[in-house]
Coordinates of N, CA and C in Angstrom, one line a residue:
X1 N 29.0 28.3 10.6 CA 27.6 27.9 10.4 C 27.1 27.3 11.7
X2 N 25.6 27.9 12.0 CA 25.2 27.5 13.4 C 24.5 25.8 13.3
X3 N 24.6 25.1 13.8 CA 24.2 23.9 14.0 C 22.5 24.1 14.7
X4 N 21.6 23.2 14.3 CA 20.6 22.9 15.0 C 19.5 22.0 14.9
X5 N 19.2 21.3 15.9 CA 18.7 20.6 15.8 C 17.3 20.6 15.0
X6 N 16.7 19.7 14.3 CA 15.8 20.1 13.7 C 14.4 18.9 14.8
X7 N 13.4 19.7 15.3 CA 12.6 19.1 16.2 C 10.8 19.0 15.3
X8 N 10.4 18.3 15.9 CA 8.9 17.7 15.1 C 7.4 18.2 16.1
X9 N 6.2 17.7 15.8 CA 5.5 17.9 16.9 C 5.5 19.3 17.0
X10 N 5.2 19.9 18.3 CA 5.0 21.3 18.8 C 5.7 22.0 18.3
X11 N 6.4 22.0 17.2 CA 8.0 23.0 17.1 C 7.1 23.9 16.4
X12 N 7.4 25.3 17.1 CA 7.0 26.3 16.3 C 8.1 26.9 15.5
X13 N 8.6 26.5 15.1 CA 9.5 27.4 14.2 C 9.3 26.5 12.5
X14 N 7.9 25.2 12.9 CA 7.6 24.9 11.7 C 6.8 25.7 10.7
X15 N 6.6 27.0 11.9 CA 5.3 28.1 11.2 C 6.1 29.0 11.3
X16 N 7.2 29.6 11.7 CA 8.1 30.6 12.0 C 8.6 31.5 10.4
X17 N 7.9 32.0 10.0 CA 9.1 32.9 8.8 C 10.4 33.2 8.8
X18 N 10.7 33.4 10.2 CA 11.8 33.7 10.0 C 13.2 32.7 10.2
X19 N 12.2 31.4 10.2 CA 12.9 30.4 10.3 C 13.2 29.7 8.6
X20 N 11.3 29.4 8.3 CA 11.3 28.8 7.2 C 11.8 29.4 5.6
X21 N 12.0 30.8 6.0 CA 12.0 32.1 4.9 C 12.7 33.2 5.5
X22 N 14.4 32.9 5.9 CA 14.9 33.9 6.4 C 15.2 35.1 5.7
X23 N 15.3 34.7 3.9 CA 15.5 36.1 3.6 C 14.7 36.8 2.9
X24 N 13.2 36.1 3.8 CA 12.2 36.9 3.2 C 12.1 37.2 1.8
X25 N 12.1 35.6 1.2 CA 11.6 36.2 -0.5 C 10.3 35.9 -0.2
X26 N 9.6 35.2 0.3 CA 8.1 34.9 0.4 C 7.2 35.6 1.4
X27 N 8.0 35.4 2.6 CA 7.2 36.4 3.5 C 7.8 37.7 4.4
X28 N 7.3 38.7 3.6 CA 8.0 40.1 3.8 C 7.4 40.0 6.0
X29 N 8.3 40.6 6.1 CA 8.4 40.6 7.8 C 8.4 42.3 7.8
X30 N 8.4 43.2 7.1 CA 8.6 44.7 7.3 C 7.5 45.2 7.9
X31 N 7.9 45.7 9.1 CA 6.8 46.5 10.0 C 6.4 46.3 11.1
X32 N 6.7 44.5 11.1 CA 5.9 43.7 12.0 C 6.9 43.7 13.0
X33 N 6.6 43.5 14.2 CA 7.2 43.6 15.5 C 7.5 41.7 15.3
X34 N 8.8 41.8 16.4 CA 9.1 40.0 16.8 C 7.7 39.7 17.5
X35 N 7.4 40.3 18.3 CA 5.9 40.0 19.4 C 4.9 39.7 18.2
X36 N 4.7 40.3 17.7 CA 3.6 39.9 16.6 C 3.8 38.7 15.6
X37 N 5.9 38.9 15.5 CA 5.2 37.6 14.7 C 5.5 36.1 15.3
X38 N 5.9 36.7 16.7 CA 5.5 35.3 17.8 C 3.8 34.8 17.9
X39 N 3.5 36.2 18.1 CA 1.9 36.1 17.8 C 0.6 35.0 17.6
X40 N 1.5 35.5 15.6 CA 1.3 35.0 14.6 C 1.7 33.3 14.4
X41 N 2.8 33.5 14.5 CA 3.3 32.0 14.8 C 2.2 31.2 15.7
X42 N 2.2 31.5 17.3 CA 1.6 31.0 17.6 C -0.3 30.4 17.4
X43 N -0.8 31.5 17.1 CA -1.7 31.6 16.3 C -1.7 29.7 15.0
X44 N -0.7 30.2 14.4 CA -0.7 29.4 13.1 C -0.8 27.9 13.5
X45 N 0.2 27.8 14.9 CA 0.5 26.4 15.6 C -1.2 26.2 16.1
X46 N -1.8 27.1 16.7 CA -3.2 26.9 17.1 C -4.2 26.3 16.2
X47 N -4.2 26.9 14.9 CA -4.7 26.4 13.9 C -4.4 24.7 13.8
X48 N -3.6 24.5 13.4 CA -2.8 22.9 13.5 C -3.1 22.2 14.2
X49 N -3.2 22.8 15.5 CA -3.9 21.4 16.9 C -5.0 21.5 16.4
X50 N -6.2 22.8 15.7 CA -7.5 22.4 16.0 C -7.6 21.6 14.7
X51 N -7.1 21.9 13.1 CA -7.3 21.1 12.5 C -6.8 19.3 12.5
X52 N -5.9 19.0 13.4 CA -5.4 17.4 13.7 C -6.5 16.8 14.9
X53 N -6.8 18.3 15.6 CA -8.1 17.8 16.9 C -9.2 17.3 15.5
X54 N -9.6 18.1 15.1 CA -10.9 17.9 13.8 C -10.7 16.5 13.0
X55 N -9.4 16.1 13.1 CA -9.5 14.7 12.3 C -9.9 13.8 12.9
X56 N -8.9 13.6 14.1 CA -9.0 12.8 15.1 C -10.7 12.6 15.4
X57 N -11.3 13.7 15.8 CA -12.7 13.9 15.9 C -13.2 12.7 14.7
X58 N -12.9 13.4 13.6 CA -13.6 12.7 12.2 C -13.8 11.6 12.1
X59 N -12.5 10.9 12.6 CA -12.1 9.6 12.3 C -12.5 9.0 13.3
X60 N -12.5 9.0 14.4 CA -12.9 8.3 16.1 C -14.8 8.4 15.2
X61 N -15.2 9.2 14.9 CA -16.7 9.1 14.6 C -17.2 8.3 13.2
X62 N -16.2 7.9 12.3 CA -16.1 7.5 11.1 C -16.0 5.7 11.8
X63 N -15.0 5.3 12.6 CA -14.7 4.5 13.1 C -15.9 3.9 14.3
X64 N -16.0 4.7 14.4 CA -17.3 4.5 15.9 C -18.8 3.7 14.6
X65 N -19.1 4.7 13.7 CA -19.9 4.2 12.9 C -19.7 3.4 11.6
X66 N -18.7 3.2 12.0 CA -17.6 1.9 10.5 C -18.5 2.8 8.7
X67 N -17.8 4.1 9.1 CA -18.3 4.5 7.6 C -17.2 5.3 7.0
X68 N -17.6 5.6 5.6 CA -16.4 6.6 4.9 C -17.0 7.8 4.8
X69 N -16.0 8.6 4.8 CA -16.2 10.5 5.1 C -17.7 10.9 3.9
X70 N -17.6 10.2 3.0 CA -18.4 10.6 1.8 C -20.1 9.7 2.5
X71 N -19.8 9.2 3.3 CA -20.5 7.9 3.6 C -21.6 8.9 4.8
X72 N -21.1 9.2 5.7 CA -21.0 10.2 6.9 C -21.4 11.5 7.0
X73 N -21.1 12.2 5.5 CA -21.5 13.4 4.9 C -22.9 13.0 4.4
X74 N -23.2 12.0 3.8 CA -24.2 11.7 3.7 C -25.5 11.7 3.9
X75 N -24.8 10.5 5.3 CA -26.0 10.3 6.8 C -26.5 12.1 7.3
X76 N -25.4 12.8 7.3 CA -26.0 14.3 8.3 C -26.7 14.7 7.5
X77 N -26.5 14.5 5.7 CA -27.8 15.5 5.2 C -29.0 15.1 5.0
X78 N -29.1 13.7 5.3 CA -29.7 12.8 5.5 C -30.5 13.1 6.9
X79 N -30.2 13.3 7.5 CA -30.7 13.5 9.1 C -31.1 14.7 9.3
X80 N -30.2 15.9 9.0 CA -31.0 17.3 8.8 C -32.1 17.6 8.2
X81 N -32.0 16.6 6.4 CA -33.1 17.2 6.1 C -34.3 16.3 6.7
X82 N -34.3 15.2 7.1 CA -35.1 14.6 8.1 C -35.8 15.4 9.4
X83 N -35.1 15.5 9.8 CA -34.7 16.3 11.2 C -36.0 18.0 10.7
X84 N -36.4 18.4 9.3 CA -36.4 19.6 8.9 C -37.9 19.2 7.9
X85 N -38.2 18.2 8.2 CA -39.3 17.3 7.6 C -39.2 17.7 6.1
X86 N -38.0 17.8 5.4 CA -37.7 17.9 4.4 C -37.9 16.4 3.4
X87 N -38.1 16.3 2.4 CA -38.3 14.6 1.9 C -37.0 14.4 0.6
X88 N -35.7 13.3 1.2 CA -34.6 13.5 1.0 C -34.5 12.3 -0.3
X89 N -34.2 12.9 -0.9 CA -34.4 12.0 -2.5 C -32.5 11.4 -2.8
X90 N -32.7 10.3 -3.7 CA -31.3 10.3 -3.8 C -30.7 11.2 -4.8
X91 N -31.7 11.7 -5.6 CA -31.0 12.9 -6.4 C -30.4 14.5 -6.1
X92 N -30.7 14.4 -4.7 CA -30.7 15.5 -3.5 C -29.2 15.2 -2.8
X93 N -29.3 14.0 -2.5 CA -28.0 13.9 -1.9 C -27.0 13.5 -2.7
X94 N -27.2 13.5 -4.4 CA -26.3 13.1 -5.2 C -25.4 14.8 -5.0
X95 N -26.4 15.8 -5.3 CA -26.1 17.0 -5.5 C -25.5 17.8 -4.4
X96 N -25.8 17.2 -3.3 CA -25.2 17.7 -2.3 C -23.5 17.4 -2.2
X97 N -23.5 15.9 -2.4 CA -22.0 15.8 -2.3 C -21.4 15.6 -3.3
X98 N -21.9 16.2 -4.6 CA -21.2 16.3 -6.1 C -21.0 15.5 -6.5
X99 N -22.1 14.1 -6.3 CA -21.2 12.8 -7.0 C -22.5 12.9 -8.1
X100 N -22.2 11.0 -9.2 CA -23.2 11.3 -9.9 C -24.0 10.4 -9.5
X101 N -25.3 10.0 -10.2 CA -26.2 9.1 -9.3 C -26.0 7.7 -9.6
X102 N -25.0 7.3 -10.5 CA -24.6 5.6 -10.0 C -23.9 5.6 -8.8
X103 N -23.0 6.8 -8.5 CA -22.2 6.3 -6.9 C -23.0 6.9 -6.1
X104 N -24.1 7.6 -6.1 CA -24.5 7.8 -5.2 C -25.7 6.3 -4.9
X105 N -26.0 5.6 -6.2 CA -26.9 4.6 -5.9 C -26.4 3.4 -5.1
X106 N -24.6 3.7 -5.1 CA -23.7 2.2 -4.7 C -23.7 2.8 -2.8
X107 N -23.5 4.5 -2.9 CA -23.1 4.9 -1.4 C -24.8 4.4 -0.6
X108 N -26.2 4.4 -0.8 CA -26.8 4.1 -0.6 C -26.8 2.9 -0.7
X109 N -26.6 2.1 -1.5 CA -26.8 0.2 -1.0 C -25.8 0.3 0.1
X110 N -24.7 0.5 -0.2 CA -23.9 0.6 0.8 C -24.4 0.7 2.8
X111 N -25.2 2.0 2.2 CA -25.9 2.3 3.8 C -26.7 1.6 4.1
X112 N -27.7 1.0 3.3 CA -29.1 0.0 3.8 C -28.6 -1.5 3.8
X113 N -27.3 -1.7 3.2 CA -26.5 -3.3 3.5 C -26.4 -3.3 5.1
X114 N -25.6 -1.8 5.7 CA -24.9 -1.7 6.6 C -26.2 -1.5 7.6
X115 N -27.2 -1.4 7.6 CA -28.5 -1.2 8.2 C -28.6 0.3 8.8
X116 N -28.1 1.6 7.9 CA -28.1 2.9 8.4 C -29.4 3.7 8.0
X117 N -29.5 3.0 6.4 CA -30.6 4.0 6.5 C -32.0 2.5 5.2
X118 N -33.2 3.3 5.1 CA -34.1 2.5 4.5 C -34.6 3.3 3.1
X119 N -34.9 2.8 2.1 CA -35.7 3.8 1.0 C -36.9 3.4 1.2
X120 N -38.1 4.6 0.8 CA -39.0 4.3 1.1 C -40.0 4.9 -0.2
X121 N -41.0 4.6 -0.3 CA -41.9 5.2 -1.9 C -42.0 6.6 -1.7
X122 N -41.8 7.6 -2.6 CA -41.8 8.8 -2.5 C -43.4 9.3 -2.3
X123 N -44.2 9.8 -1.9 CA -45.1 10.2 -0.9 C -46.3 10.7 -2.2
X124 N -45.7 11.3 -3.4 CA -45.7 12.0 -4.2 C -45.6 11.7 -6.0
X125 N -44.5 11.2 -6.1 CA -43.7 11.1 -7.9 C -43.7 8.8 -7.4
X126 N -44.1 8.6 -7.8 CA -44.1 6.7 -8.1 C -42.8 6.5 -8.3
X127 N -42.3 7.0 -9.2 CA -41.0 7.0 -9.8 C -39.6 7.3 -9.2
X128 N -39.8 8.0 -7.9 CA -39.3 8.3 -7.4 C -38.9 7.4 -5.5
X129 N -37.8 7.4 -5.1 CA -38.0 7.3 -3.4 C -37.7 8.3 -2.9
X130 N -37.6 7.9 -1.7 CA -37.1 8.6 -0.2 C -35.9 8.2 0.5
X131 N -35.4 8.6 1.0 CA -34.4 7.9 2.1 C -34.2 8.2 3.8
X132 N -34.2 7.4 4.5 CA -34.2 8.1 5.8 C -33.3 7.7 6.2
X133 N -33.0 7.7 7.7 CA -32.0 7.5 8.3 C -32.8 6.8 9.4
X134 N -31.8 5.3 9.8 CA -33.0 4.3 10.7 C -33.1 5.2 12.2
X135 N -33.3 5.1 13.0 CA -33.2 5.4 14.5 C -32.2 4.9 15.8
X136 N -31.8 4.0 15.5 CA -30.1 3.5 15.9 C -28.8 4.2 15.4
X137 N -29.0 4.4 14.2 CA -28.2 5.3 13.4 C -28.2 6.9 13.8
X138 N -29.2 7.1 13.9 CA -29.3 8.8 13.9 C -29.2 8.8 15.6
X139 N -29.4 7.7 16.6 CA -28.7 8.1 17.9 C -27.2 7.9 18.2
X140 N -26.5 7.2 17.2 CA -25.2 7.0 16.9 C -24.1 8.3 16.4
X141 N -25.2 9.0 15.3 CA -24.9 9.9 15.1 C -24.8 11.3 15.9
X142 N -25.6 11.2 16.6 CA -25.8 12.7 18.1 C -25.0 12.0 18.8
X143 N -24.9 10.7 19.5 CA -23.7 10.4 20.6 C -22.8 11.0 20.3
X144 N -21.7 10.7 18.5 CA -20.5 11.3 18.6 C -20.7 12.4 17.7
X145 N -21.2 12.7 17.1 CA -21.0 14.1 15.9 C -21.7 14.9 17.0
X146 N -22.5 15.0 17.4 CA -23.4 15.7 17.8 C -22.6 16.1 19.4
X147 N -22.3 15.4 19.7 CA -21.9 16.0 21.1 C -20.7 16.8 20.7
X148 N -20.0 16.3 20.1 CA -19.0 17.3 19.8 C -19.2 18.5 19.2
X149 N -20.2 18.7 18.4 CA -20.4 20.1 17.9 C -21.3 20.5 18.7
X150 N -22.3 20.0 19.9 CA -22.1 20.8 21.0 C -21.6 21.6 22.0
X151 N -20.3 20.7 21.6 CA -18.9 21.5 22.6 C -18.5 22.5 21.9
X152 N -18.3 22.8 20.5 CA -17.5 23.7 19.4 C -18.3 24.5 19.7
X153 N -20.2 24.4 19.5 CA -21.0 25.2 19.6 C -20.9 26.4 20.9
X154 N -20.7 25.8 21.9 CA -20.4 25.8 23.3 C -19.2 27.0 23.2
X155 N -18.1 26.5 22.7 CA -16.9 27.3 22.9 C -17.2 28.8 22.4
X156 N -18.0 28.8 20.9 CA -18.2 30.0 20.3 C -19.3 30.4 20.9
X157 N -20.0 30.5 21.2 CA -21.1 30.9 21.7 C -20.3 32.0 23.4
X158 N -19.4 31.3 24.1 CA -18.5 32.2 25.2 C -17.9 32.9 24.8
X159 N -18.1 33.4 23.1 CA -17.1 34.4 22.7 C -18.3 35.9 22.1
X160 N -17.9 37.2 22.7 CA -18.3 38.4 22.2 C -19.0 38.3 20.4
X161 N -19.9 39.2 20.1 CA -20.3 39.0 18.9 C -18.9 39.7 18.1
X162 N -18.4 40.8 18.7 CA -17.1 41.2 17.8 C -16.0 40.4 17.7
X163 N -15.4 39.7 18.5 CA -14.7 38.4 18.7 C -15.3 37.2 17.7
X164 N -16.3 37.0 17.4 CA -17.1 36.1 16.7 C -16.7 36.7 15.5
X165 N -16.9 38.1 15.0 CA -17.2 38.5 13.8 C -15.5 38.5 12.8
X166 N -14.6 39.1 13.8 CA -13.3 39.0 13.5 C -12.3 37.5 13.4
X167 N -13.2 36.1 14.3 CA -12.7 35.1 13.9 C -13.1 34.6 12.7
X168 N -14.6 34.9 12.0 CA -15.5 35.2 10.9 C -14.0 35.4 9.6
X169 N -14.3 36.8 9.9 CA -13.5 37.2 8.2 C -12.0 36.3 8.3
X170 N -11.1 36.4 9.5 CA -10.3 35.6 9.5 C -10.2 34.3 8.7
X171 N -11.2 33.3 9.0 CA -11.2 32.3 8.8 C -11.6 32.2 7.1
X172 N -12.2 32.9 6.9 CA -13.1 33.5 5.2 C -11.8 33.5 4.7
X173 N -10.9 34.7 4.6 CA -9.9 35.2 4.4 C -8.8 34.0 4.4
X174 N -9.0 33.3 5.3 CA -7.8 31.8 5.4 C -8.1 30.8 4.5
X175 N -9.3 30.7 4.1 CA -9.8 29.8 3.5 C -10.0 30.3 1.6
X176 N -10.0 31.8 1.6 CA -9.8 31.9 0.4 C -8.3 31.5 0.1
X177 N -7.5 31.7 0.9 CA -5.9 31.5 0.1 C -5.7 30.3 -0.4
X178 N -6.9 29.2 0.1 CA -6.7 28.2 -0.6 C -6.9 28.1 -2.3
X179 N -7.7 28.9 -2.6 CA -8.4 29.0 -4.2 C -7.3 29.9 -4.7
X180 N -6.5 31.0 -3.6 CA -5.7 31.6 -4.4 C -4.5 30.3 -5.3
X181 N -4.0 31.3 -6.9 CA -2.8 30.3 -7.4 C -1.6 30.3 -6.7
X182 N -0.8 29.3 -7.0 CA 0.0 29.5 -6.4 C 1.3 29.5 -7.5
X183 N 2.4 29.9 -7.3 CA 3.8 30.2 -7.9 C 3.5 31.3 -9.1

């Protein structure tokens, strides 16, 4: 029996088939060259830095603006449809982030306690408000959200429209396997 060490971090043989599934009951290897499914592997490992870079991102901006991810999701639809002179109701942003309208009426006190955003009379329905997003906030929000998806923006944009199109279905295709069942 061969001995080996088992390593954390960078180890690609955490995405390796032929490591994790050597006798290929789950992932058939027929066809594929070793180069390819070095490839692949590496590939997989790429995925992993950008999704742990994407947290790290999330969180340094969640923390920068002392909010929660549902809190944050919020503020941006909040700001877009501002931003889009759209008039953003709380029943708009209930539906946006699938809650119902008592937590979405707590995630709002929540924001106007914390001084992010204001309600204001809907323009229109009496019955109704508005919500905005104050102006300290929404430059808080372009410092770190915004600059950063300038840079992502940035990266794809130096890539070919067929290059673009093929990371496209890839990504489609990666993301359906999540809805796929599993066992």
């Amino acid at each position: 029996m061969r001995e080996t060490e088992v390593r954390g971090g960078d180890d690609p043989s955490l995405f390796d088939p032929r490591v994790l599934d050597p006798g290929q009951e789950v992932v058939s290897l027929e066809g594929i060259s070793a180069a390819d499914i070095d490839q692949v592997v590496e590939l997989l490992q790429a995925l992993r830095l950008w999704r742990e870079a994407e947290e790290r991102m999330s969180e340094a901006s969640r923390r920068y603006m002392k909010l929660g991810d549902t809190d944050m999701r919020a503020l941006r639809f909040i700001i877009v449809g501002q931003q889009n002179g759209a008039l953003v109701t709380p029943g708009s942003i209930a539906a946006h982030l699938g809650i119902s309208t008592a937590s979405t009426t707590k995630l709002l006190d929540r924001l106007a306690a914390a001084g992010h955003i204001r309600r204001l009379p809907h323009p229109s329905d009496r019955r109704s408000v508005i919500v905005e997003v104050l102006d300290e906030t929404r430059r808080a929000a372009r410092d770190s959200i915004g600059r950063s998806h300038a840079r992502r923006f940035d990266v794809a944009a130096r890539l070919t429209g067929e290059q673009r199109d093929v990371i496209i279905r890839f990504l489609r295709d990666l993301a359906a396997t999540a809805d796929e069942p599993t066992g």
